Coordinates of C-alpha atoms in Angstrom, one line a residue:
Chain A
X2 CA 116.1 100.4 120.3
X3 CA 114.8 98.9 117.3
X4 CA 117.6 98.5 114.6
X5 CA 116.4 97.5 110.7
X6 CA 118.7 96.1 107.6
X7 CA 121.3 94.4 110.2
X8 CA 123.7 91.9 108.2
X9 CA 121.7 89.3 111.2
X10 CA 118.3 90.8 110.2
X11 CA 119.5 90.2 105.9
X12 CA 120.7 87.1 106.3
X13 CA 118.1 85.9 108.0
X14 CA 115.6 86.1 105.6
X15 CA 117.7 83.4 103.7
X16 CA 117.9 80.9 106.6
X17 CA 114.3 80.9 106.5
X18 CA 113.8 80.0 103.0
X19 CA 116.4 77.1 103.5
X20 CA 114.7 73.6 102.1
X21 CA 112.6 75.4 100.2
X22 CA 112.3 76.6 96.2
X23 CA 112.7 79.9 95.1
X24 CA 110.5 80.0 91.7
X25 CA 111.2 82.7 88.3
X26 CA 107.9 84.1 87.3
X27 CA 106.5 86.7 85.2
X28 CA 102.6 87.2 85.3
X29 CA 100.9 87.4 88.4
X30 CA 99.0 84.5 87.6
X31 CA 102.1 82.4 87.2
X32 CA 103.2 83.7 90.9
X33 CA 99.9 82.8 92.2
X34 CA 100.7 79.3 90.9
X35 CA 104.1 79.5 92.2
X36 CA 102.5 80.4 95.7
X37 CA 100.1 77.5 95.4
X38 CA 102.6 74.9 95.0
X39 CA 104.4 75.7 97.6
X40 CA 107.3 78.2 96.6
X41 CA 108.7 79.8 99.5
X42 CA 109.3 82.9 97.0
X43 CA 109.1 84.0 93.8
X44 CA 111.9 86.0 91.2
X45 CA 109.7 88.7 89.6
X46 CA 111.1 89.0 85.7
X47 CA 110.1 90.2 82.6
X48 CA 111.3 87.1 80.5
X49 CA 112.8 84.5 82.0
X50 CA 116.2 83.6 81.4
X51 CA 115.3 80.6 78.1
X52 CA 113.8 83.6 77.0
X53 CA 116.7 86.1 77.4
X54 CA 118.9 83.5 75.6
X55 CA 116.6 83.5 72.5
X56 CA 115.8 87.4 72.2
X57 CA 119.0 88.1 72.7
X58 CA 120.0 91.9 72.6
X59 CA 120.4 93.8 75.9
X60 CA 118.7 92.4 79.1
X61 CA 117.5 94.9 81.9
X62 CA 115.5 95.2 85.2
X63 CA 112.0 94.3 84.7
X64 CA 109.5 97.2 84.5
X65 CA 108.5 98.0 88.1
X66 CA 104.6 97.7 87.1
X67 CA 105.4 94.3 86.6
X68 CA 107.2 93.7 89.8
X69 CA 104.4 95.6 91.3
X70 CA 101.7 93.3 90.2
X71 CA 103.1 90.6 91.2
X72 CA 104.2 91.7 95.1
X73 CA 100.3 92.8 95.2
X74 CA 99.3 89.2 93.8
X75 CA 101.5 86.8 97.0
X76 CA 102.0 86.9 99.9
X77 CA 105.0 85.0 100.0
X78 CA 108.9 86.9 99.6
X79 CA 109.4 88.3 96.1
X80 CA 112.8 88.9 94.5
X81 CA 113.8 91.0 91.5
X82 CA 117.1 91.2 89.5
X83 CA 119.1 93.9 88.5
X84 CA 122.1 94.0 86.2
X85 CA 125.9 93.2 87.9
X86 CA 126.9 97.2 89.1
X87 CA 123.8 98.7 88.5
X88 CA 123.4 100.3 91.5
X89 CA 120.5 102.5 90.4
X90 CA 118.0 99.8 89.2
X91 CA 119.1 98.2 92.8
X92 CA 117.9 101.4 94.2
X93 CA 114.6 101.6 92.2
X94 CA 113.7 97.9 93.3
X95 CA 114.5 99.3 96.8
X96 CA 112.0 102.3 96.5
X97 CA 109.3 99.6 95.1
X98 CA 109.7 97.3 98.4
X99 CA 110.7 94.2 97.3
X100 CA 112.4 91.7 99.5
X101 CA 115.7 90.6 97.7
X102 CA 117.5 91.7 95.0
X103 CA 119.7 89.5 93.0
X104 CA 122.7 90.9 91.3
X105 CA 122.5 88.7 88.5
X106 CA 124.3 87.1 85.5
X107 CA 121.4 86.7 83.4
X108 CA 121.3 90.2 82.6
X109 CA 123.2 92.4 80.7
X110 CA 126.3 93.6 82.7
X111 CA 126.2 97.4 83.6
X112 CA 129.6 97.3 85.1
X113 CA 132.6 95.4 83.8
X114 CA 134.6 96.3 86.5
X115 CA 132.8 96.5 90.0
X116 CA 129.5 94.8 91.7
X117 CA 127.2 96.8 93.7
X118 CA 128.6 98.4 96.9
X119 CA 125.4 96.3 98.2
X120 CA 126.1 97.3 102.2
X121 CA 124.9 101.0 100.9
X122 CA 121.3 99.3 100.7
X123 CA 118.7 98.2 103.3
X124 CA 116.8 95.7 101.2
X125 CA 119.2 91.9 100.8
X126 CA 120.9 91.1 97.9
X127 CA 121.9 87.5 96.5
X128 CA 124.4 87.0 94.1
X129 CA 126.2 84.2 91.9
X130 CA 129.2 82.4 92.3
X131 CA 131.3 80.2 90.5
X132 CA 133.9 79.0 93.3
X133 CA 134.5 80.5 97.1
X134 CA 136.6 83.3 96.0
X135 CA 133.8 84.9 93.7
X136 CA 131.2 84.2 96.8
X137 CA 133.6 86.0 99.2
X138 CA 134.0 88.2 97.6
X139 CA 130.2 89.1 96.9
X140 CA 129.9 88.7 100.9
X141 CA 132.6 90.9 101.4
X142 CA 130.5 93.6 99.3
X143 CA 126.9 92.6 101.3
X144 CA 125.9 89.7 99.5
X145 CA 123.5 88.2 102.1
X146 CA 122.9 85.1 100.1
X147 CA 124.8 83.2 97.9
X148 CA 123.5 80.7 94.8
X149 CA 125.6 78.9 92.3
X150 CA 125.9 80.8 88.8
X151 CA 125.0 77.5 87.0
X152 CA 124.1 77.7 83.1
X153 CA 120.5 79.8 83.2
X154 CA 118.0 79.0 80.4
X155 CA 120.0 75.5 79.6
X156 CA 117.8 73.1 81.4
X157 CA 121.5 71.7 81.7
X158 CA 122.7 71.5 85.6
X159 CA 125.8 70.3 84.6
X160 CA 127.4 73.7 85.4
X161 CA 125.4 74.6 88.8
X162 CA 126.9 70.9 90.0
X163 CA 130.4 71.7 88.9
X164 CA 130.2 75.6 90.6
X165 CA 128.8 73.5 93.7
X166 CA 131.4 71.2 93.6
X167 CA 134.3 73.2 93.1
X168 CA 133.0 75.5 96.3
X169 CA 132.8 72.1 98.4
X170 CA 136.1 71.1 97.5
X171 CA 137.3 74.6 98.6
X172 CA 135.9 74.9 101.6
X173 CA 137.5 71.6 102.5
X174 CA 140.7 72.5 101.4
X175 CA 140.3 75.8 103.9
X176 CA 139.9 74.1 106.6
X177 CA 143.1 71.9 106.1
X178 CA 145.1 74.3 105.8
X179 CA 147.7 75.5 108.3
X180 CA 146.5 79.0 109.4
X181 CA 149.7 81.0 109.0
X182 CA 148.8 80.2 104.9
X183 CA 144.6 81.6 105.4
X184 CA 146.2 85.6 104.7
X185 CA 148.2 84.6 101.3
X186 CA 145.2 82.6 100.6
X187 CA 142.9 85.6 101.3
X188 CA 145.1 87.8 99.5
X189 CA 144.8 85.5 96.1
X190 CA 140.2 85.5 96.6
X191 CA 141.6 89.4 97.4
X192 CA 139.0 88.9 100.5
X193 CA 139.6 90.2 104.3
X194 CA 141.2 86.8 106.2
X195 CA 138.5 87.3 108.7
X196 CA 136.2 85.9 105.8
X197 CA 138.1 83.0 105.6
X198 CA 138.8 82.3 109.2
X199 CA 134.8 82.5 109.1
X200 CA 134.6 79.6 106.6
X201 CA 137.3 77.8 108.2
X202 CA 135.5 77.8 111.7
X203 CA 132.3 76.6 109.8
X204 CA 133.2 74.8 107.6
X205 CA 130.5 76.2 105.1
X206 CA 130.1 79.4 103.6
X207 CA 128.9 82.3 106.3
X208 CA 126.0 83.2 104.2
X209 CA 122.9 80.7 102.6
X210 CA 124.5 79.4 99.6
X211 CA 121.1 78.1 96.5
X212 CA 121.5 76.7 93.8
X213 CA 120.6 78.0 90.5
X214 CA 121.7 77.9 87.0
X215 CA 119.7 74.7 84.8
X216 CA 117.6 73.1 87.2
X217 CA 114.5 71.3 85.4
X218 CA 113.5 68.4 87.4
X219 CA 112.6 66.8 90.6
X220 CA 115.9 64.9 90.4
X221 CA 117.8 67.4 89.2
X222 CA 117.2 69.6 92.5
X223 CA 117.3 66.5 94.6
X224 CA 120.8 66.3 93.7
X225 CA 121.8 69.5 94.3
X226 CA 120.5 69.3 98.0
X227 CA 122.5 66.4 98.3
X228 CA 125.3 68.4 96.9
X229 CA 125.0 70.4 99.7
X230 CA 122.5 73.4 98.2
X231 CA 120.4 75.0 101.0
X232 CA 117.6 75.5 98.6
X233 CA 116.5 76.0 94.8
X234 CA 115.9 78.6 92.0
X235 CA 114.3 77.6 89.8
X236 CA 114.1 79.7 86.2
X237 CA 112.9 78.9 83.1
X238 CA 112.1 75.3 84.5
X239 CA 108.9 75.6 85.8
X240 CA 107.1 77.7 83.3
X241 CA 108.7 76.2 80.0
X242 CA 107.2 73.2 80.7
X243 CA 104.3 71.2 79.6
X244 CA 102.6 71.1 83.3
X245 CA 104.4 73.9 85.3
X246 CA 101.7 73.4 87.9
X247 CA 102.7 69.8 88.5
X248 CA 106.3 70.2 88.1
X249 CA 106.6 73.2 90.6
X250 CA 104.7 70.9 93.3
X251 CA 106.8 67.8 92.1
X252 CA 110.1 70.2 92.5
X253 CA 109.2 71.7 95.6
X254 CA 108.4 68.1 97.4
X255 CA 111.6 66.5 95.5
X256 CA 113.3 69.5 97.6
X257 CA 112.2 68.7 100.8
X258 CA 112.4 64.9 100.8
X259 CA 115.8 65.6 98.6
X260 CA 117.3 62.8 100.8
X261 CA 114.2 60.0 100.5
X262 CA 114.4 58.1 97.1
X263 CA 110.8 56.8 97.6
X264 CA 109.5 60.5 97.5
X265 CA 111.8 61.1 94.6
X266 CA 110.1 58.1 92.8
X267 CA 106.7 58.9 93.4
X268 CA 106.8 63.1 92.6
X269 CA 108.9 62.3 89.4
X270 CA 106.1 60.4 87.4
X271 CA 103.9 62.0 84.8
X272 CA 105.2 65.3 85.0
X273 CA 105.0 65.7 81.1
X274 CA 108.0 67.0 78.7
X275 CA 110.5 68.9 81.1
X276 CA 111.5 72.7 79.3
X277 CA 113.6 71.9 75.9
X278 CA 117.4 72.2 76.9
X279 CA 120.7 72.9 75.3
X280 CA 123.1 71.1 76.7
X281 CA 126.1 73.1 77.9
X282 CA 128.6 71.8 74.9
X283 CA 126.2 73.5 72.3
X284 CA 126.9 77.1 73.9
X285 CA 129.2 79.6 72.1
X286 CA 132.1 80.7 74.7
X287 CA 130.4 84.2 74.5
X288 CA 126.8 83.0 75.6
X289 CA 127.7 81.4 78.8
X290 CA 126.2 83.9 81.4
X291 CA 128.0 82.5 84.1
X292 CA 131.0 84.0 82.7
X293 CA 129.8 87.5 83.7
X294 CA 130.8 88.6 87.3
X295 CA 134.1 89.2 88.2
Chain B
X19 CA 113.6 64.0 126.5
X20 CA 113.7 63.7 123.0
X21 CA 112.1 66.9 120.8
X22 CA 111.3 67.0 117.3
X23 CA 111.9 69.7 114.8
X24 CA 109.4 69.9 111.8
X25 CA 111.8 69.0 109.0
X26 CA 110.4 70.4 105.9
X27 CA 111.5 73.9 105.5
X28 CA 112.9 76.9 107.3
X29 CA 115.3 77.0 109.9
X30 CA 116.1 73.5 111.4
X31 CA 119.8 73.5 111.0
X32 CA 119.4 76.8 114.0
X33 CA 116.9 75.1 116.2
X34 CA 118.7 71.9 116.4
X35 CA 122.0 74.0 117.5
X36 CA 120.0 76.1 120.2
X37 CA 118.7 72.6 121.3
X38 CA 122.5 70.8 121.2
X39 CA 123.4 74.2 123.5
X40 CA 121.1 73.4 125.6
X41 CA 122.7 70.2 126.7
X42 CA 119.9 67.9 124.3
X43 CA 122.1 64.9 122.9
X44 CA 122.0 65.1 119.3
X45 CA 120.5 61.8 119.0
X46 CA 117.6 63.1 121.2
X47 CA 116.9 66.0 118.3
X48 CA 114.9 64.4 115.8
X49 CA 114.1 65.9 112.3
X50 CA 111.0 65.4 111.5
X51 CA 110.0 64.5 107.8
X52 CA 106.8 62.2 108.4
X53 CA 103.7 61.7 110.8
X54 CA 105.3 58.9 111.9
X55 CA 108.2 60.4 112.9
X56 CA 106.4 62.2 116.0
X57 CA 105.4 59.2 117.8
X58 CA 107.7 59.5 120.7
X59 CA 108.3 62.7 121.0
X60 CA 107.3 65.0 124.1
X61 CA 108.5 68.1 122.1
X62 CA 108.2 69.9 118.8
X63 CA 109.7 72.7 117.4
X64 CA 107.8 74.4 114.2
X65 CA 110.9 76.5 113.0
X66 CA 110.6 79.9 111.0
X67 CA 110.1 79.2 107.3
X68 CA 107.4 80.4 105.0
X69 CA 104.3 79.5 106.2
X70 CA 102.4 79.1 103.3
X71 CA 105.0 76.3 102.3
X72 CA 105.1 74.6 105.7
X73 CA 101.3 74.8 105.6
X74 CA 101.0 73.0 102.4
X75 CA 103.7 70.0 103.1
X76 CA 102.1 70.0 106.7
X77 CA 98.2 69.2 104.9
X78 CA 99.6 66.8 102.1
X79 CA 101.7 64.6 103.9
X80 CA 99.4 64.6 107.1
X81 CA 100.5 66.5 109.8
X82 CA 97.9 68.4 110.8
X83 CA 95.7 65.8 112.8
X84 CA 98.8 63.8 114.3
X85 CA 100.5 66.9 115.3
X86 CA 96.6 67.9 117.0
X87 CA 96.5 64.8 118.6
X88 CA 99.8 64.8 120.0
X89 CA 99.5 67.8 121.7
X90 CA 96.2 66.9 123.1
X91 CA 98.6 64.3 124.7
X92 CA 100.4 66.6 126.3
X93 CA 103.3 67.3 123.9
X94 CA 104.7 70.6 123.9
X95 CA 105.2 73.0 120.7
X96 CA 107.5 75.9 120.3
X97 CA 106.3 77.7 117.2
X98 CA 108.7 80.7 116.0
X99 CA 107.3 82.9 113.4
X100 CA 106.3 80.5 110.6
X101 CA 105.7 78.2 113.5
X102 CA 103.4 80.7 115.4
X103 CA 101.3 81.2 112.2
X104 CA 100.9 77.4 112.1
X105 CA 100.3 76.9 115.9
X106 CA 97.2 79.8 115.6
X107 CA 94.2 79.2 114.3
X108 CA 93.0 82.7 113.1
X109 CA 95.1 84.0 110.6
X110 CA 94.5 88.0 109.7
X111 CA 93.2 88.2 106.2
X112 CA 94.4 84.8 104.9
X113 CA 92.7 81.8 104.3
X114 CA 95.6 78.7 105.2
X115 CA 95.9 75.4 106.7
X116 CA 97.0 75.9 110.7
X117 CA 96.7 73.7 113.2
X118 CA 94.7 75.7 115.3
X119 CA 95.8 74.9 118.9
X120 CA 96.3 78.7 119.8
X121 CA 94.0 80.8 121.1
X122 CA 94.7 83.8 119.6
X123 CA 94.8 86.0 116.0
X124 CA 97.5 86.4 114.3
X125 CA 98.2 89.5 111.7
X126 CA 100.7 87.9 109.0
X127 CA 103.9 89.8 107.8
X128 CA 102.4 92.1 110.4
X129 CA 105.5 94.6 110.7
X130 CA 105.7 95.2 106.7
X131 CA 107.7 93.4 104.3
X132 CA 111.5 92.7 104.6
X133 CA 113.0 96.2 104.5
X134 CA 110.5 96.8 107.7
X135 CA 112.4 93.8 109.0
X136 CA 114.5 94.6 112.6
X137 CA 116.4 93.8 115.6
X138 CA 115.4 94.6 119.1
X139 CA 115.7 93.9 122.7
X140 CA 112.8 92.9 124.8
X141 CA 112.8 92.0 128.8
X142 CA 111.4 88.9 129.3
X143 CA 110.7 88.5 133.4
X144 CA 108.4 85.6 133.1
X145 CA 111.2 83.9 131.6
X146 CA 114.7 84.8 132.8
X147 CA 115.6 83.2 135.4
X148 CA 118.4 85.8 136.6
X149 CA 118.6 87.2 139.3
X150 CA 116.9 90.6 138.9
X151 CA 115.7 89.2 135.4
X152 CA 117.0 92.2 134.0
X153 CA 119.5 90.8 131.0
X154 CA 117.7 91.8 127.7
X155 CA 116.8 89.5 125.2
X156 CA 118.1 90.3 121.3
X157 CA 115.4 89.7 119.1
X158 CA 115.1 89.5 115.6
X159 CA 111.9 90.0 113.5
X160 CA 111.5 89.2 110.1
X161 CA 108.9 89.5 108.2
X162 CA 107.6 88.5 110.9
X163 CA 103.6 88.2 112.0
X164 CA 102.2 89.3 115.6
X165 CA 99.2 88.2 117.5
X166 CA 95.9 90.1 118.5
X167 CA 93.2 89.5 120.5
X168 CA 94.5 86.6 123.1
X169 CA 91.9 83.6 124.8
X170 CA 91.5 83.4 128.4
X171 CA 94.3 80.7 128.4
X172 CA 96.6 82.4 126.9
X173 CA 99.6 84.3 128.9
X174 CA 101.3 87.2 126.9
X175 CA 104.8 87.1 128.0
X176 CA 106.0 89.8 125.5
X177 CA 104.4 92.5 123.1
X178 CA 105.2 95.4 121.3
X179 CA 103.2 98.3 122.2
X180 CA 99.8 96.4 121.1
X181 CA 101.6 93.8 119.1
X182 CA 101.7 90.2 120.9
X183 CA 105.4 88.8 120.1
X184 CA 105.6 85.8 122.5
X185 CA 103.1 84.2 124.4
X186 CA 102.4 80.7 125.9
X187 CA 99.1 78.5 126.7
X188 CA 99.8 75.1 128.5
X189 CA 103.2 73.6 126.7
X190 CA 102.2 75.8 123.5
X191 CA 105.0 78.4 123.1
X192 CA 104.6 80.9 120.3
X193 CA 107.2 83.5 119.4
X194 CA 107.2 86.1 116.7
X195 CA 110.9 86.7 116.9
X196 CA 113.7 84.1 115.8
X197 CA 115.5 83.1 119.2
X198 CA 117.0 80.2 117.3
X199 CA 119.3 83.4 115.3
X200 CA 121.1 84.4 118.5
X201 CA 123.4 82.7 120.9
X202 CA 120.7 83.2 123.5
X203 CA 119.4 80.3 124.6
X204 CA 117.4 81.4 127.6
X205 CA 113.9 80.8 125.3
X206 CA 114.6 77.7 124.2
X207 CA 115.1 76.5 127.8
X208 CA 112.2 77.7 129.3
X209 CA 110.6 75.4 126.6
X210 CA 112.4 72.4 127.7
X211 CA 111.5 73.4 131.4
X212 CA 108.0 73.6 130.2
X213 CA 108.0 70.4 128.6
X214 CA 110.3 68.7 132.1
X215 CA 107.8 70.5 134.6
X216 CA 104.6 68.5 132.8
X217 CA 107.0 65.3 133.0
X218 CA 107.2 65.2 137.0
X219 CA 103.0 66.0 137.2

């Protein structure tokens, strides 16, 4: 008996990059620098998402000879993103191997109505999520890993702190509340109650839950671990900054030792300009990515 | 008894709950973030995490040596997956730190890349304890490595085909599989019993 793409076998991929920083590159030379400072995987892209804010215009999978060259170039996990419902691209990036896909924001939406069916697929998907109903919701379609939507390309982590927030104060509320309420509650995340139950008993979310969406500093993922995060993405942080070498090392450290102020202190110094930001006030309605998803 | 669990990536939440069903007192689980942190510990556990990560952290902060020494001591050292990459000292076609305590090779990501990843059942005799010893184990690989080409010292307790998945030399246990995913505690035992049986000596 030997049984493959088991929601135990998916899901456990993400418990093993718990503590650890997931890291957006584009080149394989930048995921060999990734690698080196200790990511414990790498999001293969075209342009990363500061970039994708600037071109604007429609935002796609990555060309596979990209992806390509950069699963050949590490050995650690590598991750690629497809648009929300594009359920082809999903199955091209299965065909090409890689290791997770995330469902993502960042690009252009393909479906306005409905996310990947993503138990059709062997390979694990991740996906964003704004509060516990939207990450329920995911898990209910396969998501086997959860990350905040945050603000990508803002260097601002006011919004991946407020997603992570409002999912904490959720999941408390859950488990307050009398049972007989759980199946109108379920009915409102339009989620199975068993989901819920799930949460309840755990009093976490059933699946790893990242966070993502603005991270640029040491600090800035040090809070999110103590937020609650089970790990870090990374995006245009790293490589839109004046030492991404130093940074990515300072980040991942600042990850592990998220708890450990003296560690904090010491990776923080002389890191060089961080990536230029917009804060989240300066965004147009209609820019904010972490609006897409429904 | 108070065990350790190397606290800088992977899967420590799991470990520490296999240990807690166990009947270990939480306060006799320690995370372990620095060297120093290892001092009075007869066990450690290296979870499953990537090992290219746990390698690095291990080298920069300083493991390596202490966690050497420590075993030279007679501390035991369950290593699952990440864990049994770090434990070996011979890593297939990859240059990384280790700590180079087992005897034997070890082919990384040596089943394929996620997609390849599965679940199984494997009969451990050597280890349960049942009557009959006949209740399967549930294992679950992920991207997970295996080991060739075992020292005298070392006793293969389970393989695939060729493939070593679990295997133990003195209080060095080193698993290819993630027992710390399951409710099945029966592995995580035996390494406490390991670790008790050298106590009484």
């Amino acid at each position: 008996m030997m049984e493959k793409a088991t929601d135990r076998v998916k899901r456990g991929l993400a418990e093993m990059l718990k503590g650890g920083v997931i890291m957006d590159v584009t080149t394989p030379e930048q995921a060999k620098i990734a690698e080196k400072a200790g990511a414990v995987a790498v999001m293969a892209l075209e342009r990363v998402p500061a970039d994708i804010r600037a071109e604007g215009g429609v935002a796609r999978m990555s060309d596979p000879e990209i992806i390509l060259a950069i699963m050949d170039a590490v050995t650690i996990p590598v991750m690629a993103k497809v648009r929300i419902g594009h359920f082809a691209e999903a199955q091209i990036l299965e065909a090409l191997g890689v290791d997770y896909i995330d469902e993502s924001e960042v690009l252009t939406p393909a479906d306005h109505k409905y996310h990947i069916d993503k138990k059709q697929f062997k390979v694990p998907f991740v996906c964003g999520a704004r509060d516990l109903g939207e990450a329920l919701r995911r898990i209910n379609e396969g998501a086997a890993m959860i990350r905040t939507k945050g603000e990508a390309g803002t260097g601002d982590v006011a919004e991946a702190v407020r997603h992570m927030r409002i999912i904490n104060e959720e999941i408390e509320w859950i488990r307050r509340l009398p049972k007989e309420k759980l199946q109108q509650e379920a009915e409102e995340m339009r989620v199975p109650v068993r989901l819920l139950e799930e949460v309840r008993e755990l009093g976490r979310l059933p699946v790893v839950n990242f966070a993502a969406g603005g991270i640029a500093t040491p600090a800035d993922a040090a809070l999110m671990m103590q937020l609650g995060c089970d790990g870090i993405f990374v995006g245009s942080g790293i490589f839109k900054s004046s030492n991404p070498e130093a940074r990515a090392c300072a980040i991942v450290e600042a990850t592990a030792h998220y708890n450990d102020p003296a560690v904090l202190a010491r990776v923080s110094r002389g890191l060089g300009e961080a990536m230029p930001g917009i804060s989240i006030h300066q965004l147009q309605a209609n820019d904010r990515m972490a609006e897409r998803g429904w | 008894m108070r065990i350790g669990i190397l606290g800088l990536q992977g899967a420590v939440r799991e470990h520490r709950l296999s240990l807690q069903a166990c009947g270990l007192l939480p306060e006799n689980i320690i995370t372990v973030k620095k060297p120093g942190e290892l001092d009075d510990l007869q066990g450690l556990v290296i979870p499953g995490g990537e090992s290219t990560t746990l390698g690095l952290l291990m080298t920069k902060y300083g493991f390596l040596e202490p966690i050497r020494e420590k075993a030279r001591q007679g501390m035991g050292i369950l290593g699952t997956c990440a864990g049994m990459v770090l434990l070996a000292g011979k890593i297939n076609g990859h240059r990384q730190p280790t700590l180079g305590l087992l005897e034997m090779e070890i082919v990384r990501n040596g089943f394929g890349r996620q997609i390849e990843s599965f679940e199984t059942e494997l009969f451990l005799p050597d280890i349960d304890t049942h009557p009959g010893g006949t209740k399967p184990f549930p294992a679950v690989f992920i991207r997970a490595p295996y080991g060739i080409n075992p020292g005298p010292r070392v006793q293969v307790l389970a393989a695939l085909g060729e493939k070593i998945v679990l295997a133990r030399q003195g209080k060095l246990l080193a698993c290819a599989f993630h027992p710390e995913l399951t409710a099945d505690y029966r592995l995580h035992r035996y390494f406490l019993s390991l670790i008790a049986e050298s106590h009484d000596e």
